[in-house]
XYZ file of C-alpha atoms in Angstrom:
621
model
C 3.232 -1.111 -21.907
C 5.040 -4.334 -21.752
C 5.741 -7.934 -20.097
C 8.139 -8.009 -17.579
C 9.977 -11.044 -15.902
C 13.005 -11.600 -13.410
C 14.786 -13.540 -11.047
C 17.041 -12.962 -8.501
C 19.509 -15.448 -6.314
C 18.202 -18.024 -8.968
C 20.468 -19.959 -11.946
C 18.826 -20.022 -14.356
C 19.645 -21.095 -18.516
C 18.931 -18.736 -20.922
C 16.554 -21.107 -22.445
C 14.627 -21.580 -19.250
C 14.714 -17.632 -18.938
C 13.179 -17.360 -22.076
C 10.788 -19.724 -21.456
C 9.854 -17.715 -18.624
C 9.559 -14.359 -20.562
C 7.719 -16.047 -24.066
C 4.943 -16.763 -21.188
C 4.427 -12.526 -22.054
C 4.658 -12.135 -25.982
C 1.088 -11.367 -25.848
C 1.657 -8.225 -23.697
C 4.413 -6.938 -26.137
C 4.844 -8.308 -29.154
C 7.420 -5.500 -31.189
C 10.176 -6.992 -29.308
C 12.598 -8.579 -26.368
C 15.242 -8.461 -24.559
C 16.926 -10.620 -21.729
C 20.304 -9.294 -19.028
C 21.800 -11.856 -17.025
C 24.481 -11.941 -14.768
C 25.972 -13.401 -11.387
C 22.524 -14.969 -10.832
C 20.335 -12.322 -11.644
C 17.812 -12.561 -14.627
C 15.932 -10.120 -16.235
C 13.791 -9.851 -18.875
C 11.257 -7.693 -21.019
C 8.674 -7.984 -24.014
C 8.382 -4.890 -25.231
C 4.822 -2.935 -26.820
C 6.662 0.206 -28.338
C 4.619 3.181 -27.797
C 7.164 5.701 -26.664
C 10.286 6.190 -29.201
C 10.039 3.311 -31.851
C 13.915 3.193 -32.444
C 15.664 0.780 -30.811
C 16.819 3.148 -28.127
C 13.361 2.332 -26.202
C 14.654 -1.467 -25.559
C 14.379 -3.628 -22.526
C 16.119 -4.427 -20.209
C 17.844 -0.648 -20.333
C 21.076 0.322 -18.399
C 21.685 3.814 -16.755
C 24.217 5.509 -15.204
C 27.051 3.249 -16.996
C 25.649 0.777 -16.449
C 25.123 0.392 -12.653
C 21.165 0.397 -13.291
C 19.472 -1.951 -14.963
C 15.604 -1.540 -15.390
C 12.396 -3.695 -16.357
C 9.061 -1.935 -16.920
C 5.586 -2.043 -17.542
C 3.560 0.973 -17.776
C 3.543 4.818 -18.392
C 4.477 7.610 -16.843
C 2.320 10.734 -18.422
C 4.483 13.678 -17.163
C 7.773 12.196 -18.493
C 8.339 15.355 -20.609
C 8.154 17.808 -17.672
C 10.434 15.645 -15.696
C 12.373 14.956 -18.258
C 13.101 19.109 -18.527
C 13.957 19.020 -14.638
C 16.182 16.221 -14.463
C 18.177 18.013 -18.062
C 18.461 20.783 -15.873
C 20.163 18.653 -13.062
C 22.307 17.771 -15.935
C 21.598 14.131 -16.705
C 21.604 12.529 -20.186
C 19.447 11.579 -22.349
C 20.391 8.680 -25.088
C 16.792 8.547 -25.728
C 13.089 9.725 -26.144
C 11.424 6.894 -23.556
C 9.912 7.850 -19.917
C 11.683 4.182 -19.115
C 14.877 6.457 -19.592
C 13.306 9.318 -17.424
C 12.246 6.272 -14.597
C 15.965 5.401 -14.247
C 17.133 9.253 -13.963
C 14.661 9.671 -11.387
C 15.480 7.064 -9.061
C 19.156 7.645 -9.453
C 18.098 11.555 -8.207
C 15.201 11.144 -5.942
C 15.222 7.076 -5.115
C 11.814 6.103 -3.330
C 10.679 9.430 -3.532
C 10.912 9.235 -7.555
C 7.416 7.605 -6.925
C 5.711 10.795 -5.875
C 6.410 12.797 -8.900
C 5.246 10.212 -11.975
C 1.692 10.845 -12.901
C 0.897 7.158 -14.758
C 0.362 3.583 -14.017
C 3.317 1.100 -13.532
C 5.410 -1.973 -12.245
C 8.696 -1.767 -12.440
C 12.230 -3.521 -11.196
C 15.432 -1.793 -10.423
C 18.977 -3.647 -10.483
C 21.588 -1.593 -8.388
C 24.734 -3.921 -9.636
C 26.993 -1.905 -7.113
C 24.755 -2.796 -4.200
C 23.186 -5.963 -5.152
C 19.914 -4.707 -4.417
C 16.519 -4.693 -6.683
C 13.609 -1.788 -6.106
C 10.327 -3.144 -6.818
C 7.351 -0.596 -7.242
C 3.775 -0.317 -8.350
C 1.511 2.506 -9.103
C -0.579 4.179 -6.955
C -3.765 2.522 -7.530
C -2.428 -1.385 -8.957
C -3.450 -0.154 -12.291
C -0.822 -2.739 -13.766
C -0.372 -6.230 -12.577
C 2.868 -7.511 -10.438
C 3.144 -10.819 -9.161
C 6.218 -12.842 -7.187
C 7.652 -15.811 -5.430
C 10.148 -16.862 -3.227
C 11.484 -20.075 -4.261
C 12.552 -22.703 -1.540
C 16.151 -22.223 -2.656
C 15.791 -18.648 -1.362
C 15.360 -17.331 -4.850
C 13.054 -14.143 -5.788
C 11.290 -14.381 -9.076
C 8.405 -11.315 -10.115
C 6.683 -10.716 -13.844
C 3.556 -9.351 -15.032
C 1.747 -12.621 -14.561
C 1.579 -15.803 -12.540
C 1.895 -18.204 -16.282
C 5.606 -16.485 -16.243
C 6.147 -17.826 -12.604
C 5.212 -20.610 -13.011
C 8.053 -22.431 -15.082
C 10.343 -21.486 -12.497
C 7.905 -23.293 -8.915
C 8.396 -26.767 -8.390
C 4.862 -28.278 -8.673
C 1.520 -26.097 -9.858
C -0.829 -26.221 -7.240
C -4.722 -24.115 -6.283
C -4.665 -22.001 -3.590
C -7.763 -23.260 -1.478
C -7.678 -20.004 0.778
C -7.060 -17.921 -2.485
C -10.451 -19.699 -4.210
C -12.320 -19.169 -0.963
C -11.954 -15.278 -1.124
C -12.981 -15.594 -4.863
C -16.293 -17.861 -4.696
C -17.410 -14.705 -1.799
C -16.328 -11.937 -4.199
C -14.720 -9.710 -1.875
C -11.130 -8.598 -1.990
C -9.545 -11.420 -3.517
C -7.268 -8.886 -5.694
C -6.901 -6.656 -2.879
C -4.652 -9.334 -0.857
C -1.544 -11.476 -1.559
C -2.887 -14.440 -2.797
C -3.725 -15.812 -5.683
C -5.341 -19.050 -7.016
C -1.524 -20.175 -7.953
C -0.141 -21.366 -4.731
C 3.175 -19.832 -3.519
C 2.663 -16.836 -6.257
C 1.772 -13.687 -4.485
C 0.323 -10.201 -5.266
C 2.658 -7.383 -5.323
C 0.257 -4.547 -3.667
C -0.809 -1.943 -4.977
C 0.925 1.577 -3.820
C 3.725 0.175 -2.482
C 7.296 -0.517 -2.914
C 9.971 -3.280 -1.931
C 13.669 -3.659 -1.924
C 15.267 -6.480 -1.768
C 17.762 -8.257 0.034
C 19.404 -11.540 1.363
C 16.752 -13.237 -0.265
C 13.967 -11.159 1.442
C 11.510 -8.721 -0.485
C 10.347 -6.034 1.969
C 8.208 -4.673 1.117
C 6.319 -0.739 2.426
C 3.293 1.151 1.152
C 4.544 4.663 -0.253
C 0.717 5.666 -1.315
C -2.237 6.288 0.774
C -4.899 8.411 -0.891
C -6.274 9.387 2.445
C -2.970 10.703 3.065
C -3.312 13.231 -0.236
C -6.706 14.536 0.113
C -6.994 18.514 -0.772
C -9.028 21.694 0.086
C -11.947 21.726 -2.792
C -13.802 25.018 -3.673
C -16.919 24.877 -1.635
C -18.965 26.241 -4.069
C -20.033 23.583 -6.631
C -20.260 25.648 -9.898
C -16.047 26.373 -8.805
C -15.869 22.378 -8.253
C -16.946 22.062 -11.636
C -14.477 23.945 -13.194
C -11.906 22.164 -11.211
C -12.842 19.064 -12.254
C -13.028 20.274 -15.719
C -9.509 21.552 -16.009
C -8.292 17.933 -14.001
C -9.860 16.035 -16.626
C -8.832 17.549 -19.515
C -5.060 17.848 -18.296
C -5.831 14.282 -17.900
C -6.769 13.724 -21.181
C -4.377 15.682 -22.781
C -1.236 13.924 -20.859
C -2.275 10.733 -21.735
C -2.587 11.394 -25.887
C 1.223 11.389 -26.115
C 2.109 8.769 -28.201
C 4.116 7.952 -31.131
C 1.834 5.194 -31.961
C -2.214 5.497 -33.335
C -4.888 6.043 -30.022
C -8.502 5.393 -29.732
C -11.024 4.696 -27.667
C -13.369 1.794 -26.892
C -16.770 3.372 -27.131
C -19.746 1.841 -24.880
C -22.009 5.201 -25.346
C -21.938 5.826 -21.919
C -20.913 8.457 -19.709
C -17.365 7.528 -19.178
C -15.932 6.431 -22.490
C -18.473 9.224 -24.451
C -16.546 12.144 -21.639
C -12.830 10.466 -22.805
C -13.511 10.794 -26.554
C -15.284 14.328 -26.110
C -12.528 15.569 -24.153
C -10.262 14.648 -26.239
C -11.634 15.894 -29.597
C -11.762 19.495 -27.546
C -7.551 19.342 -26.475
C -7.341 18.064 -30.437
C -9.193 21.117 -31.780
C -7.467 23.287 -29.173
C -3.694 22.641 -30.521
C -3.069 19.809 -28.082
C 1.342 20.278 -27.502
C 3.724 17.958 -26.014
C 4.082 14.480 -28.148
C 0.686 14.070 -28.410
C -0.835 11.998 -31.300
C -2.818 13.209 -34.034
C -3.659 10.430 -34.973
C -6.757 9.383 -32.287
C -10.079 9.872 -34.457
C -10.884 6.104 -33.721
C -13.937 4.594 -31.850
C -14.488 1.427 -31.122
C -17.880 -0.299 -30.500
C -18.758 -3.423 -29.162
C -22.672 -4.362 -30.489
C -24.863 -6.939 -29.077
C -27.599 -6.950 -31.415
C -31.422 -8.398 -30.369
C -29.825 -8.020 -26.666
C -30.802 -5.467 -23.747
C -27.244 -4.797 -23.093
C -26.680 -2.932 -26.924
C -25.738 0.099 -26.665
C -24.582 1.352 -30.372
C -26.865 3.902 -31.205
C -25.806 5.492 -28.295
C -22.130 5.061 -29.466
C -23.194 6.498 -32.824
C -24.535 9.575 -31.134
C -21.649 10.627 -29.940
C -19.184 9.612 -33.164
C -21.319 11.948 -35.054
C -21.548 15.029 -32.807
C -17.769 14.123 -33.034
C -17.613 13.710 -36.733
C -15.622 10.215 -36.795
C -15.822 7.512 -38.069
C -15.897 4.486 -35.777
C -15.797 0.801 -36.282
C -18.729 -1.478 -35.101
C -18.200 -4.980 -34.116
C -20.858 -6.928 -33.654
C -20.218 -9.769 -30.481
C -23.084 -12.084 -31.307
C -21.396 -15.359 -32.083
C -19.527 -18.136 -30.004
C -15.188 -19.084 -30.420
C -14.491 -22.461 -30.588
C -13.476 -24.387 -27.590
C -9.913 -24.680 -28.460
C -9.948 -20.579 -28.090
C -11.718 -20.152 -25.401
C -9.321 -22.670 -23.252
C -6.304 -20.274 -25.281
C -8.441 -16.959 -23.338
C -8.458 -19.036 -20.079
C -5.428 -19.798 -19.779
C -4.043 -16.354 -20.982
C -6.362 -14.415 -18.960
C -5.265 -16.723 -16.304
C -7.728 -14.857 -13.156
C -11.482 -15.747 -12.909
C -14.549 -13.520 -13.325
C -18.274 -13.924 -13.034
C -18.495 -12.704 -16.107
C -17.123 -13.909 -19.375
C -14.608 -11.659 -20.861
C -14.948 -12.248 -24.708
C -16.871 -9.314 -25.485
C -13.658 -6.750 -23.336
C -10.785 -9.477 -25.425
C -13.315 -9.138 -29.193
C -12.899 -4.934 -28.394
C -9.684 -4.579 -28.127
C -8.412 -7.481 -30.629
C -10.583 -4.757 -32.848
C -8.207 -2.140 -32.354
C -5.671 -4.334 -32.866
C -6.910 -5.344 -36.130
C -7.066 -1.672 -37.121
C -3.582 0.000 -36.145
C -4.783 1.443 -32.831
C -2.319 0.618 -30.501
C -3.566 2.695 -27.328
C -7.055 2.891 -25.978
C -8.180 5.776 -24.005
C -11.032 4.645 -22.009
C -13.696 5.903 -18.975
C -12.580 3.029 -16.459
C -12.718 4.668 -12.636
C -15.366 6.704 -13.112
C -18.204 4.886 -11.211
C -15.921 4.396 -8.462
C -14.991 7.871 -7.518
C -18.163 9.422 -8.323
C -21.118 7.237 -7.540
C -21.985 5.431 -10.753
C -23.342 2.151 -9.362
C -27.153 2.718 -8.447
C -26.364 0.484 -4.924
C -23.734 3.039 -3.767
C -25.433 5.538 -4.503
C -27.966 4.570 -1.572
C -25.431 5.032 1.207
C -26.307 8.759 0.753
C -28.905 8.237 2.490
C -27.611 7.990 5.657
C -26.213 11.983 5.420
C -29.055 13.444 3.882
C -30.531 16.566 5.264
C -34.391 16.838 4.445
C -37.166 16.105 2.054
C -35.671 17.515 -0.728
C -31.963 16.064 -0.646
C -33.621 12.502 0.671
C -36.036 12.608 -3.085
C -33.267 13.194 -4.908
C -31.080 10.162 -3.599
C -34.134 7.947 -4.401
C -34.858 9.992 -7.663
C -31.568 9.080 -8.896
C -31.774 5.680 -7.686
C -35.089 4.617 -9.626
C -33.954 6.633 -12.823
C -30.715 4.671 -13.046
C -32.607 1.305 -12.675
C -35.377 2.506 -15.630
C -33.450 4.677 -18.166
C -36.303 7.446 -17.274
C -37.214 10.376 -15.325
C -39.942 9.436 -12.699
C -41.468 12.051 -10.818
C -41.893 12.503 -7.251
C -45.044 12.750 -6.999
C -46.230 9.162 -7.770
C -47.518 6.460 -5.333
C -44.754 3.985 -6.846
C -42.328 6.538 -5.732
C -43.387 7.462 -2.707
C -43.320 3.465 -1.582
C -40.255 2.983 -2.445
C -38.753 5.832 -0.766
C -40.672 4.651 2.512
C -38.978 1.085 1.678
C -35.451 2.665 1.152
C -35.358 4.709 4.109
C -36.685 2.206 6.039
C -34.679 -0.587 4.869
C -31.024 2.109 5.708
C -32.244 3.098 8.820
C -32.830 -0.464 10.043
C -29.353 -0.996 8.761
C -27.816 1.745 10.065
C -29.547 1.105 13.774
C -28.450 -2.770 13.575
C -24.702 -1.764 12.793
C -24.707 0.583 15.525
C -26.161 -2.398 18.402
C -23.461 -4.220 16.931
C -20.626 -1.310 16.989
C -19.726 -1.829 13.782
C -19.226 1.058 11.403
C -21.729 1.550 8.614
C -18.769 1.131 6.093
C -16.054 -1.300 6.904
C -12.640 -0.321 5.457
C -8.961 -1.817 6.277
C -8.029 2.440 6.110
C -10.993 3.278 9.134
C -8.813 3.712 11.400
C -6.789 6.559 9.131
C -7.639 9.732 10.956
C -8.416 11.241 7.617
C -11.294 7.821 7.373
C -13.196 9.766 9.944
C -13.598 12.763 7.719
C -15.415 11.274 4.455
C -19.175 10.783 4.254
C -20.541 7.740 4.127
C -21.278 8.081 -0.062
C -17.250 8.607 0.189
C -16.142 5.889 2.215
C -18.512 3.528 0.324
C -16.639 4.221 -3.022
C -13.619 4.490 -1.503
C -13.889 0.926 -0.189
C -15.046 0.021 -4.128
C -12.040 2.095 -5.730
C -9.718 0.476 -3.516
C -10.653 -2.297 -2.026
C -13.163 -4.188 -3.793
C -14.777 -3.745 -6.937
C -12.444 -1.466 -8.703
C -9.174 -4.028 -8.227
C -10.353 -6.837 -10.253
C -12.075 -4.763 -12.793
C -7.912 -3.303 -13.556
C -6.903 -6.671 -13.563
C -9.430 -7.793 -16.014
C -8.852 -4.944 -18.643
C -5.493 -5.241 -18.318
C -5.351 -8.997 -19.209
C -8.439 -8.184 -22.050
C -6.492 -5.247 -23.795
C -2.892 -7.225 -23.574
C -3.813 -10.621 -24.481
C -3.940 -8.442 -27.738
C -1.365 -5.784 -27.372
C -3.305 -3.203 -26.463
C -2.348 -0.594 -24.016
C -5.172 1.430 -21.622
C -4.764 4.133 -20.588
C -7.857 5.452 -17.647
C -8.036 9.420 -17.488
C -9.899 9.336 -14.775
C -7.459 7.306 -12.806
C -5.210 10.125 -12.776
C -3.828 10.245 -9.075
C -5.127 14.296 -8.605
C -8.333 13.388 -9.979
C -8.787 10.776 -7.302
C -7.173 13.252 -4.303
C -10.434 15.747 -5.936
C -13.343 12.785 -5.882
C -12.464 12.012 -2.206
C -12.208 15.618 -1.104
C -15.579 16.549 -2.731
C -19.013 15.618 -0.799
C -21.454 13.348 -1.711
C -24.031 16.338 -2.831
C -21.975 17.504 -6.040
C -21.482 13.680 -7.688
C -25.441 12.442 -6.559
C -27.337 16.163 -8.020
C -30.262 16.966 -9.200
C -31.670 13.625 -9.706
C -28.307 11.952 -11.506
C -25.295 10.431 -10.613
C -22.124 11.520 -10.992
C -23.108 15.444 -11.862
C -20.243 16.518 -11.787
C -18.689 15.213 -14.385
C -21.769 15.980 -16.169
C -21.912 19.066 -16.000
C -17.944 19.273 -16.518
C -18.225 17.753 -19.586
C -21.649 19.296 -21.300
C -20.455 22.053 -23.216
C -18.125 18.875 -25.393
C -20.806 16.302 -25.488
C -24.138 15.769 -26.933
C -26.788 16.312 -24.155
C -28.946 13.101 -24.545
C -25.500 11.459 -23.607
C -24.624 13.783 -21.069
C -27.635 13.642 -18.792
C -28.648 10.258 -19.676
C -30.297 8.430 -17.116
C -29.881 4.829 -17.092
C -26.623 2.813 -17.185
C -25.898 -0.781 -18.861
C -22.933 -2.585 -17.747
C -20.430 -4.030 -20.334
C -21.541 -7.398 -20.115
C -22.006 -10.364 -22.476
C -25.016 -11.779 -23.019
C -24.083 -14.528 -21.681
C -27.848 -16.169 -21.008
C -28.272 -15.959 -24.695
C -24.954 -17.097 -25.458
C -25.657 -20.457 -23.024
C -28.986 -21.402 -24.443
C -27.821 -20.691 -28.055
C -24.007 -21.392 -29.349
C -22.609 -22.194 -26.272
C -25.100 -25.403 -25.778
C -23.358 -27.877 -27.053
C -19.413 -27.320 -25.647
C -21.031 -26.756 -22.450
C -23.380 -30.184 -22.571
C -20.115 -31.918 -23.844
C -17.811 -29.986 -20.858
C -20.653 -31.122 -18.398
C -21.067 -34.731 -19.253
C -17.216 -35.468 -19.397
C -15.125 -37.725 -16.963
C -12.729 -34.641 -15.888
C -15.572 -32.455 -14.486
C -16.922 -35.522 -12.717
C -13.791 -36.103 -11.184
C -12.684 -32.439 -10.622
C -11.138 -31.580 -7.432
C -12.114 -27.319 -7.652
C -15.541 -27.736 -8.596
C -17.840 -27.538 -5.197
C -19.992 -29.749 -6.884
C -20.001 -30.869 -10.040
C -23.417 -32.412 -10.201
C -25.044 -29.441 -8.769
C -23.168 -26.944 -11.238
C -24.384 -29.300 -14.137
C -28.109 -29.384 -12.840
C -27.500 -25.218 -13.137
C -27.054 -25.679 -16.592
C -30.078 -28.227 -17.225
C -32.090 -25.552 -15.583
C -30.653 -22.578 -17.844
C -31.230 -24.432 -21.410
C -34.725 -25.546 -19.746
C -35.846 -21.877 -19.514
C -36.319 -22.270 -15.879
C -33.785 -19.730 -14.672
C -32.625 -15.918 -15.347
C -29.636 -13.995 -16.388
C -27.875 -14.273 -12.406
C -28.069 -18.476 -12.534
C -26.649 -18.529 -16.322
C -23.938 -16.756 -14.384
C -23.894 -19.375 -12.122
C -22.967 -21.802 -14.478
C -20.371 -19.459 -16.306
C -18.800 -19.034 -12.683
C -18.348 -22.678 -12.200
C -17.336 -23.685 -15.724
C -14.584 -21.676 -16.068
C -12.755 -23.009 -12.700
C -13.006 -26.100 -14.670
C -11.775 -24.717 -17.399
C -9.060 -23.171 -15.660
C -8.061 -26.345 -13.552
C -7.916 -28.463 -16.959
C -5.348 -25.350 -18.550
C -3.084 -24.830 -15.167
C -3.391 -28.024 -13.264
C -3.760 -30.535 -15.996
C -2.267 -29.391 -18.729
C -4.889 -29.417 -21.620
C -3.568 -26.415 -23.107
C -0.054 -24.539 -23.040
């Protein structure tokens, strides 16, 4: 896991190249490498995870110097690919997955991507053909940005800030900001909030030649749906086998690994799977040092889940580190986080940054976390209501409504209560009305850029909704967020639920296996029940991992934000829609007249102002 930078057809001095590369120092604190020749620059900041020796240094050359690689990510099945390539006569000088990528590219060219199980963004320069190949993993777990310069030069990097030093000027992109404000599809299109920088799309690759990059899609999940057993119990067995293997290959590491544990189902399933694998003698470069759980605590707030996390660590018999995230950071530190995060999000990212900071402090460099399960298996109550469109009979309808109520109340509600019957009636009316209206307008119930694909029509409406959440809206943004909050601290996150085999399985499995017996994500629960405490496996309520922004604005951030909104710079901001309105919202929050939602709106605007100060006014760097 690292940070990469490159430029082609650009004459960069070593000083300028290092200026760009050092913007990524937090992503790779263990060293750097720079290769320059004939107008080509490749730079790399290293976070050493596999083969900690100098043999893992990048840029890495192969085939007597013909190929030069810079790479950010992990190929979890690199040992299996390496064995196959050894049989074909390839020779390796290191124990890294980086060298496996180079040999695989030499053997299979673009098709090497289909052999990889992992997360990545990499670039390979072919010194013989003078062409650059770029690739990004199936689902965009690892970031990749690029820019075409006015003089025809091309540059790319893991973060936008690494490209900024070679841009003629730095401006905000109004269209990208509009997409962000609408809270839809921002991360799923190429425009970025910094003008002239583009996002390289997930599941795509491209060749650069003659100043142009030709991007094409190499992965579409709908092309790779699979046959799953019709029997639910067989589906549970299939999921369990896939998930355990996904965790097993993600435990391959030459450094300490751990988990950011919330006490919810997904992160608990991940660490419990690791414990089961370790107990049964996992092999193949698997780290023996995995027994580390880190828990973010919010004492006195409804967001605190530390009691549930402790049930998991007590069950496993491992120690855990509990971090109270109950105080503020300084204004200078907040501005630094804004700069390092470099994007925008409606929820303050300090708790996530702090939990990964804690992991680094205690020597854990790889965190195996539960991200992605909600978007695959129906973890959000607002998504599972879409199953009503395909439900048949009172029993299925009651199960969906009950699941919805229980997810929002953390209790087991009886279907015989008047309250249940009233909500059931309302939910059915609302969804039937919406269904009829869309049909009258000639619209699909679920809209997607993938709607023309033949396999799309075979998905039920819950799976269509989850497909959009996973590929187009919610998850792409969350993946971006977790990449930043972890890499700010030089921590690599691995996500077992993001294994492409599980993604294929999830979208090939009908909604009845996901919303079942009054539970969401039921197939995960039933598959992992033998390895987890029951009160966690079948816990009904869901609390998102968010900052208690209302409490923080009214408490430790009060004076900082009041001073900020009283400044001349705030009043003259070019990016804020209405500085006066934002100031009024803040005053309402401080007077106790508003809710958590309004507090989030205040943060939304304040972070835009701080972003403007950092990136456009050079307040910090």
